[in-house]
Amino acid sequence: MSSASPSPAPTLDRRSFLKVSALAGGGLLVGTYFRFGSSTAMAQTLPAASGTFNPNVFISIAPSGAVTLIAPNSEMGQGAKTALPMIIAEELDVSWDKVTITQGDLNPAYGRQSAVGSGSTPGNYGPLRQAGATARAMLIEAAAQTWNVPARDCTTENGTVIHQASGRRLTYGELAAKAATLPVPTDVALKDPKDFKLLGTRVPGVDNEKIVTGQALYGIDQRLPGMVYAAYVKCPVFGGKAGDANLDEVKKLPGVLDAFVLNGITGLTSGVAVVADSTWHAFKAAEKLKVQWDQGPGVTQSSVDMAKQAESLGKAAPAPALPSGVKAVEAAYHYPFLAHATLEPQNCTALFKGGVMEMWCPSQVPGSGQRLVTQGLGLAAHDVVVHVTRLGGGFGRRGSNEFSLEVATIAKKMEGTPVKLTWSREHDFAHDNYRSNGWHFLQGGVDGAGQLVALHDSFVKMTGGPGDMAGGGFPFNAVPGSQVQSSKLTGSVPTGYWRAPGDNGNTWATQSFVDELAHAAGRDPLDFTLGLLAAVPGADSPGGPAGGRGGRGGGFAPPKMVTVLKLATEKAGWGKKLPRGQGQGLAVTHTNNAYVAIVADVTVSPQGVLKIQKLTAAVDAGQIINLSSAEAQVQGAMLDGLSAAWFQKITIEGGAAAQANFNDYPVLRMENSPPAVEVHFIKSLAPPTGLGEPGLPAAAPAVCNAIFAATGKRIRTLPFTDTDLKWA
Amino acid sequence: MSNLNLNVNGTVHSVDVTDDTPLLWVLRDTLGLIGTKYGCGIGECGACTVLRNGVAVKSCRLPLKSVGTAKITTIEGLATSGKLTAVQQAWCKLDVAQCGYCQGGQILCATALLTATPKPTDQDIDEAMSGNFCRCATYTRVRQAIHAAAGSTPAISP
């Protein structure tokens, strides 16, 4: 990352910005944050020395042959810092081991920099292929002019242009200076995906060596000369405001430099800031704060009351009466609030100097953090320079950026002094944007032939935030006349995006209920699910999107779901006769355009101790970019889904979160992790989907369905630990 | 305030901090050794793991004065002369890390395990690693990497 020490003014040629604008067909370039003049703050840029070829903002090729590529999106473990430059390198045709990757700071010239919705890869795939292919075409043109031959007679290989007929070769480094003088073509040919050499292979993460040696990478690791350490304490009751506080007393505590109340700033939740000479002193002093909180009306909220309200709202929308001869199956499912609990707590570092706010932000959406700061503090966008750090976990939490405005507000008061704000773990649990709770009151109708002929869901969740049910999604789109009715609870509990929003809870409820319906129909769950998929409109159009949604992600192609379901069940050996206490379960999801089927193999001891023995996933995510991280994402997402479903809940008491740390919000550990976790990808040349989220939603229902097969016990409330699984 | 000598990664540092300061914050804020991470502050997560005379301990609740003359090794001190240890190499090769925030602690814990038990079974790994959780749930590869570093045959995916 850049430091705050004085740096020479950037020499990046403004012409290159005009080039990228042309490259992207306009609209991509709306400005630049690179400051010129007296400010010492500036965004990370590519090397731009004389003779260097910078065909666009993503690529720099030096005369030495050194290739530097920008990773435009923040890295939180999803692999974007490796995968996105791989896309450029594939089209540019350079050896991966010769490439250096630089994390891009916030800069509109980079295009889509938000790392949410499993969108980094699909959102950047086209533009980054274009960026690489354009540079390659210019290098070929430079060689063709040098040799006075037609460009079409030249080809490339690992960073070298080759004239096939004569065997002449020039490296990209040798061609850089000449290529830099050429006009940028607008219509370059992209590779045929079947010719990809790098995409689809296993490439280790570009920061692996730094991670295993403890190098500074994360927001919380930022250190600047003269830096001070801040804590910011907000009312535990959601919507509460800070009044007077024992500031004089707190200012006398060891290491405390300042303490002040912050109120009335647009977008900032009011609270009390403590600034100290170390994180420890800031935390200790924050614990000694006594604040007169105006708790507001939110103080009466509780999870117990919400459950009562949800039941009355949910049952106010009953299912229509079923025809005679149709068996009714009814079930109520409930999932709780969840915290994101990124292992790196929320934090941010800022320095306000010379009218410029320079920030180091661990953010999934750095642009929205910048907007919060400009709006809250009345600064112009070009006066808020945002460096993007590595993120110690995201899971959707770092799509909201309140920590940016908190630290910027403190830093503005402490002009000239760098400030690092760190949330304590307790504060992080108390002030999350939680995954909404949810209730599903489901009714299905099974006829005498074992067919599902009616399906009704009355769904209740908190108002605001994501997670609404897609009425047209699977399995509702398989049943003519099916209905989803939605009702909302009101309150001030903040809810937000949590890995695979909506699907992370709703898929558990609906895929568990499909299993219930299969058993009620006396049919094998695989056979039953295949039957439902065959009934979805468009089921016979291979690969083409059918109407409706199969979860978050637009068009739903039933044949693709059939393919992953058949593959997962084949690999898992579906249909084994198992003794009591052992079971298999399956579930499917269509999330962020990817198709995922999961089979779980579990054992449950007579005393009710659950052990997940194996997870087998089959995934159609289109073209795989980096096989290593793709596999890791699906493995991790499945286990993350199980960690939440097995152990975790946030309960609201007195308008505040009742859980404060990991001792009462357990995380899945090594001993609970299945000994075998298999991921099988469908080979595909279709454009890639993202993979940060799709692996998550079907894991919990697959395990619950396996638990039912093993014990006859149906889990209808999360977490699993709320259900006694003892069966003998 | 106390002035104490602290032996970290083979260097003795003289530090002057308030008595209750845990080792974690001295490493991070005073010595600038930021590879040791803050995760929970209550010894639940393991992100703050360091080696004390070769044994894995959590530094977030370890008051400085209880460290005494013990030799502390942080993740920065594991590789000597720039050469990664077998555990670090296995972590890189098997591409274990996702966000990576817990991995320094995981690696130190695995190092202590392999020092005491050169050829651990899966059950040994479960027991030794249970104090270090990974929010990205990289357990499948953590297990593979420990076996690989131990010289056992790891179950690496094709």
Short mmCIF file of N, CA and C in Angstrom, two decimals, chain A residues 75-78 202-205 208-209 211-218 220-221 223 229 254 277-281 283-284 339-345 390-393 395 420 422-426 498-499 611 626-629 631-633 635-637 639-640 648 661-663 667-671 673-675 677, chain B residues 1 18 20-22 25 27-42 44-45 47 58 60 75-79 82 84 87-89 91-104 106-107 122 125-127 129-144 146 157-158:
data_model
loop_
_atom_site.label_atom_id
_atom_site.label_comp_id
_atom_site.label_asym_id
_atom_site.label_seq_id
_atom_site.Cartn_x
_atom_site.Cartn_y
_atom_site.Cartn_z
N GLU A 75 -9.78 -7.89 -1.93
CA GLU A 75 -9.59 -9.32 -1.66
C GLU A 75 -10.01 -9.60 -0.22
N MET A 76 -10.98 -10.49 -0.06
CA MET A 76 -11.43 -10.85 1.30
C MET A 76 -11.31 -12.34 1.54
N GLY A 77 -10.59 -13.03 0.60
CA GLY A 77 -10.48 -14.47 0.69
C GLY A 77 -11.19 -15.17 -0.45
N GLN A 78 -11.93 -14.39 -1.24
CA GLN A 78 -12.67 -14.99 -2.35
C GLN A 78 -11.78 -15.20 -3.57
N ARG A 202 -5.09 -24.50 -11.61
CA ARG A 202 -4.91 -24.17 -10.19
C ARG A 202 -3.77 -23.18 -10.03
N VAL A 203 -4.08 -21.99 -9.54
CA VAL A 203 -3.06 -20.96 -9.32
C VAL A 203 -3.11 -20.54 -7.85
N PRO A 204 -2.00 -20.71 -7.12
CA PRO A 204 -2.01 -20.30 -5.71
C PRO A 204 -2.19 -18.79 -5.57
N GLY A 205 -2.78 -18.37 -4.47
CA GLY A 205 -3.03 -16.95 -4.23
C GLY A 205 -1.75 -16.12 -4.29
N ASN A 208 0.05 -15.46 -0.92
CA ASN A 208 0.27 -16.58 0.01
C ASN A 208 1.52 -16.43 0.86
N GLU A 209 2.63 -16.03 0.21
CA GLU A 209 3.89 -15.96 0.97
C GLU A 209 3.83 -14.85 2.02
N ILE A 211 1.11 -13.92 3.53
CA ILE A 211 0.21 -14.38 4.60
C ILE A 211 0.94 -15.31 5.56
N VAL A 212 1.74 -16.24 5.03
CA VAL A 212 2.37 -17.22 5.91
C VAL A 212 3.58 -16.65 6.64
N THR A 213 3.98 -15.42 6.30
CA THR A 213 5.08 -14.79 7.03
C THR A 213 4.62 -13.57 7.83
N GLY A 214 3.32 -13.35 7.87
CA GLY A 214 2.77 -12.29 8.73
C GLY A 214 3.06 -10.88 8.27
N GLN A 215 3.07 -10.65 6.96
CA GLN A 215 3.30 -9.29 6.46
C GLN A 215 2.04 -8.44 6.60
N ALA A 216 2.25 -7.12 6.64
CA ALA A 216 1.13 -6.18 6.80
C ALA A 216 0.26 -6.17 5.56
N LEU A 217 -0.95 -6.55 5.70
CA LEU A 217 -1.83 -6.61 4.54
C LEU A 217 -3.21 -6.03 4.85
N TYR A 218 -3.66 -6.20 6.07
CA TYR A 218 -5.07 -5.92 6.40
C TYR A 218 -5.25 -4.47 6.87
N ILE A 220 -6.43 -3.48 9.65
CA ILE A 220 -6.06 -3.37 11.06
C ILE A 220 -4.54 -3.31 11.24
N ASP A 221 -3.79 -3.64 10.20
CA ASP A 221 -2.33 -3.65 10.30
C ASP A 221 -1.69 -2.32 9.90
N ARG A 223 -0.01 1.11 9.83
CA ARG A 223 0.79 1.86 10.81
C ARG A 223 1.37 3.07 10.11
N TYR A 229 -4.67 5.83 18.29
CA TYR A 229 -5.59 4.68 18.23
C TYR A 229 -6.94 5.08 18.81
N PRO A 254 -4.93 5.97 31.75
CA PRO A 254 -3.62 5.78 31.12
C PRO A 254 -3.68 5.82 29.59
N ASP A 277 -3.02 6.23 23.08
CA ASP A 277 -1.69 5.96 22.50
C ASP A 277 -1.49 4.50 22.12
N SER A 278 -2.49 3.65 22.38
CA SER A 278 -2.43 2.25 21.94
C SER A 278 -3.85 1.72 21.83
N THR A 279 -3.99 0.64 21.10
CA THR A 279 -5.31 0.03 20.98
C THR A 279 -5.80 -0.41 22.36
N TRP A 280 -4.89 -0.99 23.14
CA TRP A 280 -5.25 -1.50 24.46
C TRP A 280 -5.79 -0.36 25.35
N HIS A 281 -5.09 0.77 25.35
CA HIS A 281 -5.55 1.90 26.18
C HIS A 281 -6.89 2.44 25.68
N PHE A 283 -9.24 0.67 24.18
CA PHE A 283 -10.26 -0.31 24.57
C PHE A 283 -10.57 -0.20 26.07
N LYS A 284 -9.51 -0.12 26.89
CA LYS A 284 -9.72 -0.08 28.34
C LYS A 284 -10.49 1.18 28.75
N ALA A 339 -24.82 -12.79 12.95
CA ALA A 339 -23.76 -11.78 12.80
C ALA A 339 -22.80 -12.24 11.71
N HIS A 340 -22.09 -11.30 11.11
CA HIS A 340 -21.08 -11.68 10.11
C HIS A 340 -19.82 -12.22 10.79
N ALA A 341 -19.44 -11.55 11.88
CA ALA A 341 -18.30 -11.99 12.67
C ALA A 341 -17.05 -12.22 11.81
N THR A 342 -16.74 -11.27 10.95
CA THR A 342 -15.45 -11.35 10.25
C THR A 342 -14.36 -11.44 11.30
N LEU A 343 -13.34 -12.26 11.05
CA LEU A 343 -12.35 -12.45 12.12
C LEU A 343 -11.54 -11.16 12.34
N GLU A 344 -11.30 -10.41 11.30
CA GLU A 344 -10.73 -9.07 11.48
C GLU A 344 -11.88 -8.14 11.84
N PRO A 345 -11.91 -7.61 13.06
CA PRO A 345 -13.04 -6.73 13.41
C PRO A 345 -13.05 -5.50 12.50
N ARG A 390 -6.28 -5.43 2.18
CA ARG A 390 -6.85 -6.76 2.24
C ARG A 390 -7.88 -6.81 3.37
N LEU A 391 -8.88 -7.68 3.24
CA LEU A 391 -9.95 -7.78 4.23
C LEU A 391 -9.83 -9.11 4.95
N GLY A 392 -9.85 -9.06 6.28
CA GLY A 392 -9.86 -10.30 7.06
C GLY A 392 -11.27 -10.85 7.16
N GLY A 393 -11.78 -11.24 6.00
CA GLY A 393 -13.16 -11.73 5.90
C GLY A 393 -14.10 -10.61 5.50
N PHE A 395 -17.94 -11.53 3.82
CA PHE A 395 -19.25 -12.19 4.01
C PHE A 395 -20.41 -11.19 3.86
N LYS A 420 -6.09 5.39 13.72
CA LYS A 420 -6.62 4.05 13.41
C LYS A 420 -7.76 3.74 14.37
N THR A 422 -10.27 0.93 15.73
CA THR A 422 -10.51 -0.52 15.79
C THR A 422 -11.72 -0.79 16.66
N TRP A 423 -12.65 -1.55 16.12
CA TRP A 423 -13.79 -1.97 16.93
C TRP A 423 -13.36 -3.16 17.78
N SER A 424 -13.76 -3.15 19.05
CA SER A 424 -13.54 -4.36 19.86
C SER A 424 -14.47 -5.45 19.31
N ARG A 425 -14.14 -6.71 19.63
CA ARG A 425 -15.02 -7.80 19.17
C ARG A 425 -16.43 -7.60 19.69
N GLU A 426 -16.54 -7.15 20.94
CA GLU A 426 -17.87 -6.97 21.54
C GLU A 426 -18.65 -5.90 20.77
N TRP A 498 -25.72 -10.68 4.04
CA TRP A 498 -24.92 -11.75 4.67
C TRP A 498 -24.78 -12.82 3.61
N ARG A 499 -23.60 -13.30 3.39
CA ARG A 499 -23.25 -14.26 2.33
C ARG A 499 -24.47 -15.04 1.79
N LYS A 611 -22.26 -35.99 13.53
CA LYS A 611 -20.98 -35.91 12.85
C LYS A 611 -21.26 -35.88 11.35
N ASN A 626 -9.99 -19.73 -11.60
CA ASN A 626 -8.89 -20.34 -10.85
C ASN A 626 -9.45 -21.56 -10.14
N LEU A 627 -9.08 -22.75 -10.60
CA LEU A 627 -9.68 -23.97 -10.05
C LEU A 627 -9.40 -24.10 -8.55
N SER A 628 -8.19 -23.66 -8.13
CA SER A 628 -7.86 -23.79 -6.71
C SER A 628 -8.79 -22.96 -5.84
N SER A 629 -8.96 -21.69 -6.17
CA SER A 629 -9.81 -20.87 -5.31
C SER A 629 -11.28 -21.17 -5.52
N GLU A 631 -12.57 -24.16 -6.00
CA GLU A 631 -12.83 -25.30 -5.12
C GLU A 631 -12.86 -24.87 -3.66
N ALA A 632 -11.88 -24.00 -3.28
CA ALA A 632 -11.81 -23.54 -1.89
C ALA A 632 -13.06 -22.74 -1.51
N GLN A 633 -13.56 -21.94 -2.44
CA GLN A 633 -14.76 -21.15 -2.14
C GLN A 633 -15.96 -22.04 -1.88
N GLN A 635 -15.90 -25.25 -0.92
CA GLN A 635 -15.67 -25.94 0.35
C GLN A 635 -15.97 -25.01 1.53
N GLY A 636 -15.39 -23.81 1.49
CA GLY A 636 -15.54 -22.88 2.60
C GLY A 636 -16.97 -22.39 2.76
N ALA A 637 -17.64 -22.15 1.64
CA ALA A 637 -19.02 -21.66 1.72
C ALA A 637 -19.94 -22.72 2.32
N LEU A 639 -19.08 -25.05 4.45
CA LEU A 639 -18.79 -25.15 5.88
C LEU A 639 -19.23 -23.89 6.63
N ASP A 640 -19.14 -22.74 5.98
CA ASP A 640 -19.64 -21.51 6.60
C ASP A 640 -21.15 -21.62 6.82
N GLN A 648 -25.08 -21.04 15.38
CA GLN A 648 -25.11 -19.59 15.61
C GLN A 648 -26.50 -18.97 15.64
N ASN A 661 -19.53 -12.16 22.12
CA ASN A 661 -18.21 -12.63 21.67
C ASN A 661 -18.35 -14.08 21.24
N PHE A 662 -17.24 -14.69 20.81
CA PHE A 662 -17.31 -16.04 20.25
C PHE A 662 -17.59 -17.12 21.30
N ASN A 663 -17.51 -16.77 22.60
CA ASN A 663 -17.86 -17.78 23.60
C ASN A 663 -19.37 -18.04 23.61
N VAL A 667 -18.16 -20.81 16.45
CA VAL A 667 -17.82 -20.99 15.03
C VAL A 667 -17.37 -22.44 14.85
N LEU A 668 -17.76 -23.04 13.73
CA LEU A 668 -17.31 -24.40 13.40
C LEU A 668 -15.80 -24.50 13.52
N ARG A 669 -15.33 -25.57 14.14
CA ARG A 669 -13.90 -25.77 14.33
C ARG A 669 -13.45 -27.04 13.62
N MET A 670 -12.15 -27.28 13.68
CA MET A 670 -11.58 -28.44 12.98
C MET A 670 -12.30 -29.74 13.33
N GLU A 671 -12.61 -29.94 14.62
CA GLU A 671 -13.17 -31.24 15.00
C GLU A 671 -14.60 -31.45 14.48
N SER A 673 -15.42 -30.26 11.44
CA SER A 673 -15.32 -30.16 9.99
C SER A 673 -15.34 -31.58 9.40
N PRO A 674 -16.13 -31.81 8.35
CA PRO A 674 -16.23 -33.16 7.80
C PRO A 674 -14.87 -33.65 7.31
N PRO A 675 -14.56 -34.93 7.53
CA PRO A 675 -13.28 -35.48 7.05
C PRO A 675 -13.16 -35.41 5.52
N VAL A 677 -14.62 -33.44 2.00
CA VAL A 677 -15.42 -32.38 1.37
C VAL A 677 -15.04 -32.36 -0.11
N MET B 1 3.19 1.43 35.27
CA MET B 1 4.09 1.20 34.14
C MET B 1 5.28 0.37 34.58
N THR B 18 1.93 -0.25 30.42
CA THR B 18 1.16 -0.46 31.65
C THR B 18 1.09 -1.96 31.95
N ASP B 20 -0.99 -4.20 32.89
CA ASP B 20 -2.02 -5.16 32.47
C ASP B 20 -2.03 -5.38 30.95
N THR B 21 -1.11 -4.75 30.22
CA THR B 21 -1.15 -4.85 28.76
C THR B 21 -0.86 -6.29 28.31
N PRO B 22 -1.76 -6.89 27.56
CA PRO B 22 -1.49 -8.25 27.06
C PRO B 22 -0.36 -8.24 26.02
N TRP B 25 -0.92 -6.82 22.33
CA TRP B 25 -0.90 -5.40 21.96
C TRP B 25 0.51 -4.82 22.02
N LEU B 27 3.12 -6.63 21.06
CA LEU B 27 3.64 -7.08 19.77
C LEU B 27 3.16 -6.17 18.65
N ARG B 28 1.86 -5.91 18.62
CA ARG B 28 1.28 -5.18 17.49
C ARG B 28 1.59 -3.68 17.52
N ASP B 29 1.26 -3.04 18.66
CA ASP B 29 1.33 -1.57 18.69
C ASP B 29 2.70 -1.05 19.10
N THR B 30 3.41 -1.78 19.98
CA THR B 30 4.71 -1.28 20.44
C THR B 30 5.84 -1.75 19.53
N LEU B 31 5.84 -3.06 19.20
CA LEU B 31 6.95 -3.61 18.40
C LEU B 31 6.63 -3.64 16.90
N GLY B 32 5.40 -3.38 16.53
CA GLY B 32 5.06 -3.36 15.11
C GLY B 32 5.01 -4.74 14.47
N LEU B 33 4.91 -5.78 15.30
CA LEU B 33 4.82 -7.15 14.75
C LEU B 33 3.33 -7.46 14.54
N ILE B 34 2.82 -7.02 13.39
CA ILE B 34 1.38 -7.06 13.18
C ILE B 34 0.89 -8.41 12.64
N GLY B 35 1.81 -9.36 12.46
CA GLY B 35 1.38 -10.69 12.00
C GLY B 35 0.55 -11.42 13.05
N THR B 36 0.70 -11.03 14.31
CA THR B 36 -0.13 -11.60 15.38
C THR B 36 -1.42 -10.80 15.43
N LYS B 37 -2.56 -11.49 15.28
CA LYS B 37 -3.81 -10.78 15.04
C LYS B 37 -4.72 -10.71 16.26
N TYR B 38 -5.48 -9.62 16.31
CA TYR B 38 -6.57 -9.50 17.28
C TYR B 38 -7.84 -10.04 16.65
N GLY B 39 -8.49 -11.01 17.35
CA GLY B 39 -9.75 -11.52 16.83
C GLY B 39 -10.87 -11.41 17.84
N CYS B 40 -10.59 -11.76 19.12
CA CYS B 40 -11.67 -11.78 20.09
C CYS B 40 -11.27 -11.19 21.44
N GLY B 41 -10.01 -11.28 21.80
CA GLY B 41 -9.56 -10.74 23.08
C GLY B 41 -9.89 -11.60 24.28
N ILE B 42 -10.50 -12.77 24.04
CA ILE B 42 -10.87 -13.64 25.17
C ILE B 42 -10.34 -15.06 24.99
N GLU B 44 -10.64 -17.16 22.52
CA GLU B 44 -11.56 -18.11 21.87
C GLU B 44 -11.15 -18.45 20.44
N CYS B 45 -10.54 -17.50 19.73
CA CYS B 45 -10.42 -17.70 18.27
C CYS B 45 -9.04 -18.20 17.83
N ALA B 47 -6.46 -16.35 16.75
CA ALA B 47 -5.76 -15.51 15.78
C ALA B 47 -4.50 -14.89 16.38
N LYS B 58 -2.06 -18.34 23.48
CA LYS B 58 -2.82 -17.20 22.98
C LYS B 58 -2.33 -15.94 23.68
N CYS B 60 -3.56 -12.82 23.57
CA CYS B 60 -4.47 -11.71 23.83
C CYS B 60 -4.81 -11.57 25.30
N ILE B 75 4.70 -15.17 14.02
CA ILE B 75 4.69 -15.67 12.64
C ILE B 75 5.82 -15.04 11.82
N GLU B 76 6.19 -13.82 12.17
CA GLU B 76 7.29 -13.16 11.43
C GLU B 76 8.62 -13.85 11.69
N GLY B 77 8.73 -14.55 12.84
CA GLY B 77 10.01 -15.14 13.23
C GLY B 77 10.16 -16.60 12.87
N LEU B 78 9.18 -17.14 12.16
CA LEU B 78 9.20 -18.58 11.88
C LEU B 78 10.22 -18.93 10.79
N ALA B 79 10.19 -18.20 9.71
CA ALA B 79 11.15 -18.45 8.62
C ALA B 79 12.49 -17.86 9.04
N GLY B 82 14.99 -15.95 5.57
CA GLY B 82 14.12 -15.88 4.39
C GLY B 82 13.66 -17.23 3.86
N LEU B 84 11.29 -20.34 4.08
CA LEU B 84 10.05 -20.77 4.71
C LEU B 84 10.22 -22.15 5.33
N VAL B 87 6.08 -26.18 7.13
CA VAL B 87 4.66 -25.87 7.34
C VAL B 87 4.25 -24.69 6.46
N GLN B 88 5.07 -23.64 6.46
CA GLN B 88 4.74 -22.47 5.62
C GLN B 88 4.70 -22.84 4.14
N GLN B 89 5.67 -23.67 3.73
CA GLN B 89 5.70 -24.09 2.32
C GLN B 89 4.44 -24.89 1.95
N TRP B 91 1.56 -24.66 3.33
CA TRP B 91 0.42 -23.72 3.30
C TRP B 91 0.36 -22.99 1.96
N CYS B 92 1.54 -22.59 1.44
CA CYS B 92 1.57 -21.88 0.15
C CYS B 92 1.18 -22.81 -0.99
N LYS B 93 1.79 -24.00 -0.98
CA LYS B 93 1.61 -24.94 -2.09
C LYS B 93 0.16 -25.41 -2.19
N LEU B 94 -0.44 -25.71 -1.03
CA LEU B 94 -1.82 -26.21 -1.03
C LEU B 94 -2.83 -25.07 -1.06
N ASP B 95 -2.32 -23.83 -1.09
CA ASP B 95 -3.20 -22.67 -1.25
C ASP B 95 -4.27 -22.66 -0.16
N VAL B 96 -3.80 -22.79 1.09
CA VAL B 96 -4.73 -22.95 2.22
C VAL B 96 -5.54 -21.69 2.48
N ALA B 97 -4.86 -20.55 2.48
CA ALA B 97 -5.49 -19.32 2.98
C ALA B 97 -6.62 -18.85 2.08
N GLN B 98 -7.70 -18.39 2.71
CA GLN B 98 -8.68 -17.61 1.96
C GLN B 98 -8.45 -16.16 2.38
N CYS B 99 -9.17 -15.65 3.39
CA CYS B 99 -8.85 -14.27 3.80
C CYS B 99 -7.47 -14.22 4.43
N GLY B 100 -7.06 -15.31 5.10
CA GLY B 100 -5.71 -15.40 5.62
C GLY B 100 -5.51 -14.86 7.02
N TYR B 101 -6.53 -14.23 7.58
CA TYR B 101 -6.36 -13.51 8.85
C TYR B 101 -5.99 -14.44 10.00
N CYS B 102 -6.54 -15.65 10.03
CA CYS B 102 -6.25 -16.59 11.12
C CYS B 102 -5.02 -17.42 10.86
N GLN B 103 -4.47 -17.36 9.64
CA GLN B 103 -3.53 -18.41 9.22
C GLN B 103 -2.19 -18.34 9.92
N GLY B 104 -1.76 -17.16 10.36
CA GLY B 104 -0.53 -17.09 11.15
C GLY B 104 -0.67 -17.93 12.41
N GLN B 106 -2.86 -20.38 12.85
CA GLN B 106 -2.99 -21.80 12.46
C GLN B 106 -1.61 -22.41 12.22
N ILE B 107 -0.75 -21.67 11.52
CA ILE B 107 0.58 -22.17 11.17
C ILE B 107 1.42 -22.38 12.43
N ASP B 122 -5.37 -37.80 12.14
CA ASP B 122 -6.46 -36.83 12.02
C ASP B 122 -6.99 -36.43 13.39
N ILE B 125 -4.75 -33.99 14.99
CA ILE B 125 -4.95 -32.67 14.37
C ILE B 125 -6.21 -32.01 14.93
N ASP B 126 -7.29 -32.78 15.03
CA ASP B 126 -8.53 -32.24 15.61
C ASP B 126 -8.26 -31.64 16.98
N GLU B 127 -7.53 -32.41 17.81
CA GLU B 127 -7.31 -31.95 19.19
C GLU B 127 -6.39 -30.74 19.24
N MET B 129 -5.65 -28.52 16.93
CA MET B 129 -6.06 -27.32 16.19
C MET B 129 -7.41 -26.77 16.66
N SER B 130 -8.00 -27.40 17.67
CA SER B 130 -9.38 -27.02 18.03
C SER B 130 -9.46 -25.62 18.62
N GLY B 131 -8.35 -25.05 19.07
CA GLY B 131 -8.40 -23.71 19.65
C GLY B 131 -8.27 -22.60 18.63
N ASN B 132 -8.07 -22.96 17.37
CA ASN B 132 -7.89 -21.96 16.32
C ASN B 132 -8.99 -22.13 15.28
N PHE B 133 -9.99 -21.28 15.31
CA PHE B 133 -10.99 -21.45 14.24
C PHE B 133 -10.68 -20.56 13.04
N CYS B 134 -11.28 -20.94 11.92
CA CYS B 134 -11.09 -20.21 10.67
C CYS B 134 -12.46 -19.80 10.17
N ARG B 135 -12.69 -18.50 10.09
CA ARG B 135 -14.01 -18.00 9.68
C ARG B 135 -14.30 -18.34 8.22
N CYS B 136 -13.27 -18.51 7.41
CA CYS B 136 -13.48 -18.94 6.02
C CYS B 136 -13.62 -20.45 5.93
N ALA B 137 -13.40 -21.16 7.05
CA ALA B 137 -13.53 -22.62 7.11
C ALA B 137 -12.61 -23.32 6.12
N THR B 138 -11.33 -23.04 6.23
CA THR B 138 -10.34 -23.67 5.34
C THR B 138 -9.85 -25.01 5.88
N TYR B 139 -10.64 -25.63 6.76
CA TYR B 139 -10.18 -26.81 7.50
C TYR B 139 -9.71 -27.95 6.61
N THR B 140 -10.39 -28.15 5.48
CA THR B 140 -10.03 -29.26 4.60
C THR B 140 -8.56 -29.14 4.18
N ARG B 141 -8.18 -27.94 3.78
CA ARG B 141 -6.80 -27.73 3.33
C ARG B 141 -5.82 -27.58 4.49
N VAL B 142 -6.26 -27.05 5.63
CA VAL B 142 -5.37 -26.99 6.80
C VAL B 142 -4.93 -28.40 7.15
N ARG B 143 -5.90 -29.31 7.16
CA ARG B 143 -5.58 -30.71 7.49
C ARG B 143 -4.61 -31.31 6.46
N GLN B 144 -4.90 -31.06 5.18
CA GLN B 144 -4.02 -31.57 4.12
C GLN B 144 -2.60 -31.01 4.27
N ILE B 146 -1.08 -29.89 6.98
CA ILE B 146 -0.37 -30.45 8.14
C ILE B 146 0.18 -31.83 7.77
N SER B 157 -6.52 -32.99 -3.73
CA SER B 157 -7.46 -33.16 -4.84
C SER B 157 -6.71 -33.16 -6.16
N PRO B 158 -7.22 -33.87 -7.14
CA PRO B 158 -6.51 -33.94 -8.43
C PRO B 158 -6.52 -32.57 -9.13
#
